[in-house]
Amino acid sequence: MKQTIIKVFFLATAAITARKDGSRNIKNTVIYTSLSSI
């Protein structure tokens, strides 16, 4: 249960970061998302 909440929070944070920094950081967002799902 905790892991699911953390994943959702992480995805939201990543999405906000991607919007702020623009498309150049989408790669980093994808990498972090992949790491968080392991």
Tab-separated table of N, CA and C in Angstrom:
chain	number	residue	atom	x	y	z
A	1	MET	N	0.833	-1.203	0.000
A	1	MET	CA	0.000	0.000	0.000
A	1	MET	C	0.872	1.259	0.000
A	2	LYS	N	1.857	1.267	0.874
A	2	LYS	CA	2.734	2.441	0.929
A	2	LYS	C	3.438	2.662	-0.400
A	3	GLN	N	3.893	1.579	-1.020
A	3	GLN	CA	4.622	1.713	-2.288
A	3	GLN	C	3.745	2.363	-3.355
A	4	THR	N	2.458	2.006	-3.377
A	4	THR	CA	1.550	2.586	-4.367
A	4	THR	C	1.424	4.084	-4.158
A	5	ILE	N	1.264	4.495	-2.912
A	5	ILE	CA	1.142	5.921	-2.600
A	5	ILE	C	2.409	6.657	-3.014
A	6	ILE	N	3.550	6.055	-2.708
A	6	ILE	CA	4.828	6.675	-3.064
A	6	ILE	C	4.949	6.814	-4.580
A	7	LYS	N	4.544	5.781	-5.309
A	7	LYS	CA	4.618	5.829	-6.774
A	7	LYS	C	3.757	6.958	-7.322
A	8	VAL	N	2.535	7.064	-6.827
A	8	VAL	CA	1.630	8.111	-7.315
A	8	VAL	C	2.217	9.487	-7.023
A	9	PHE	N	2.710	9.657	-5.799
A	9	PHE	CA	3.318	10.939	-5.418
A	9	PHE	C	4.524	11.240	-6.294
A	10	PHE	N	5.329	10.215	-6.545
A	10	PHE	CA	6.533	10.388	-7.351
A	10	PHE	C	6.180	10.780	-8.781
A	11	LEU	N	5.167	10.107	-9.341
A	11	LEU	CA	4.757	10.416	-10.708
A	11	LEU	C	4.251	11.847	-10.803
A	12	ALA	N	3.499	12.276	-9.798
A	12	ALA	CA	2.986	13.648	-9.797
A	12	ALA	C	4.141	14.645	-9.741
A	13	THR	N	5.096	14.369	-8.872
A	13	THR	CA	6.266	15.242	-8.746
A	13	THR	C	7.043	15.292	-10.059
A	14	ALA	N	7.210	14.132	-10.675
A	14	ALA	CA	7.941	14.062	-11.942
A	14	ALA	C	7.223	14.861	-13.023
A	15	ALA	N	5.902	14.763	-13.048
A	15	ALA	CA	5.125	15.489	-14.056
A	15	ALA	C	5.272	16.995	-13.868
A	16	ILE	N	5.218	17.439	-12.617
A	16	ILE	CA	5.374	18.866	-12.324
A	16	ILE	C	6.765	19.332	-12.741
A	17	THR	N	7.769	18.531	-12.414
A	17	THR	CA	9.146	18.879	-12.763
A	17	THR	C	9.304	18.979	-14.278
A	18	ALA	N	8.721	18.037	-14.995
A	18	ALA	CA	8.825	18.032	-16.450
A	18	ALA	C	8.185	19.291	-17.031
A	19	ARG	N	7.071	19.699	-16.467
A	19	ARG	CA	6.400	20.904	-16.965
A	19	ARG	C	7.253	22.141	-16.710
A	20	LYS	N	7.839	22.208	-15.522
A	20	LYS	CA	8.643	23.385	-15.166
A	20	LYS	C	9.874	23.490	-16.057
A	21	ASP	N	10.564	22.391	-16.227
A	21	ASP	CA	11.861	22.419	-16.893
A	21	ASP	C	11.767	22.227	-18.400
A	22	GLY	N	10.623	21.793	-18.874
A	22	GLY	CA	10.453	21.607	-20.302
A	22	GLY	C	10.823	20.206	-20.756
A	23	SER	N	10.724	19.984	-22.065
A	23	SER	CA	10.853	18.638	-22.614
A	23	SER	C	12.253	18.069	-22.475
A	24	ARG	N	13.247	18.924	-22.241
A	24	ARG	CA	14.622	18.409	-22.173
A	24	ARG	C	14.813	17.496	-20.978
A	25	ASN	N	13.970	17.632	-19.949
A	25	ASN	CA	14.110	16.795	-18.768
A	25	ASN	C	13.165	15.599	-18.775
A	26	ILE	N	12.436	15.406	-19.868
A	26	ILE	CA	11.530	14.259	-19.943
A	26	ILE	C	12.322	12.962	-19.827
A	27	LYS	N	13.501	12.928	-20.429
A	27	LYS	CA	14.333	11.719	-20.337
A	27	LYS	C	14.650	11.401	-18.888
A	28	ASN	N	15.054	12.409	-18.122
A	28	ASN	CA	15.355	12.192	-16.711
A	28	ASN	C	14.122	11.712	-15.962
A	29	THR	N	12.970	12.291	-16.281
A	29	THR	CA	11.725	11.895	-15.634
A	29	THR	C	11.435	10.427	-15.910
A	30	VAL	N	11.614	10.022	-17.159
A	30	VAL	CA	11.372	8.621	-17.522
A	30	VAL	C	12.323	7.705	-16.766
A	31	ILE	N	13.576	8.113	-16.663
A	31	ILE	CA	14.569	7.297	-15.955
A	31	ILE	C	14.177	7.142	-14.496
A	32	TYR	N	13.825	8.247	-13.842
A	32	TYR	CA	13.445	8.191	-12.431
A	32	TYR	C	12.196	7.339	-12.246
A	33	THR	N	11.239	7.476	-13.174
A	33	THR	CA	10.010	6.688	-13.086
A	33	THR	C	10.330	5.204	-13.205
A	34	SER	N	11.227	4.869	-14.128
A	34	SER	CA	11.618	3.472	-14.299
A	34	SER	C	12.280	2.938	-13.035
A	35	LEU	N	13.147	3.747	-12.443
A	35	LEU	CA	13.829	3.317	-11.222
A	35	LEU	C	12.843	3.135	-10.083
A	36	SER	N	11.849	4.005	-10.004
A	36	SER	CA	10.900	3.943	-8.893
A	36	SER	C	9.990	2.732	-9.012
A	37	SER	N	9.814	2.219	-10.233
A	37	SER	CA	8.905	1.089	-10.410
A	37	SER	C	9.611	-0.249	-10.201
A	38	ILE	N	10.927	-0.215	-10.035
A	38	ILE	CA	11.671	-1.462	-9.810
A	38	ILE	C	11.471	-1.916	-8.374
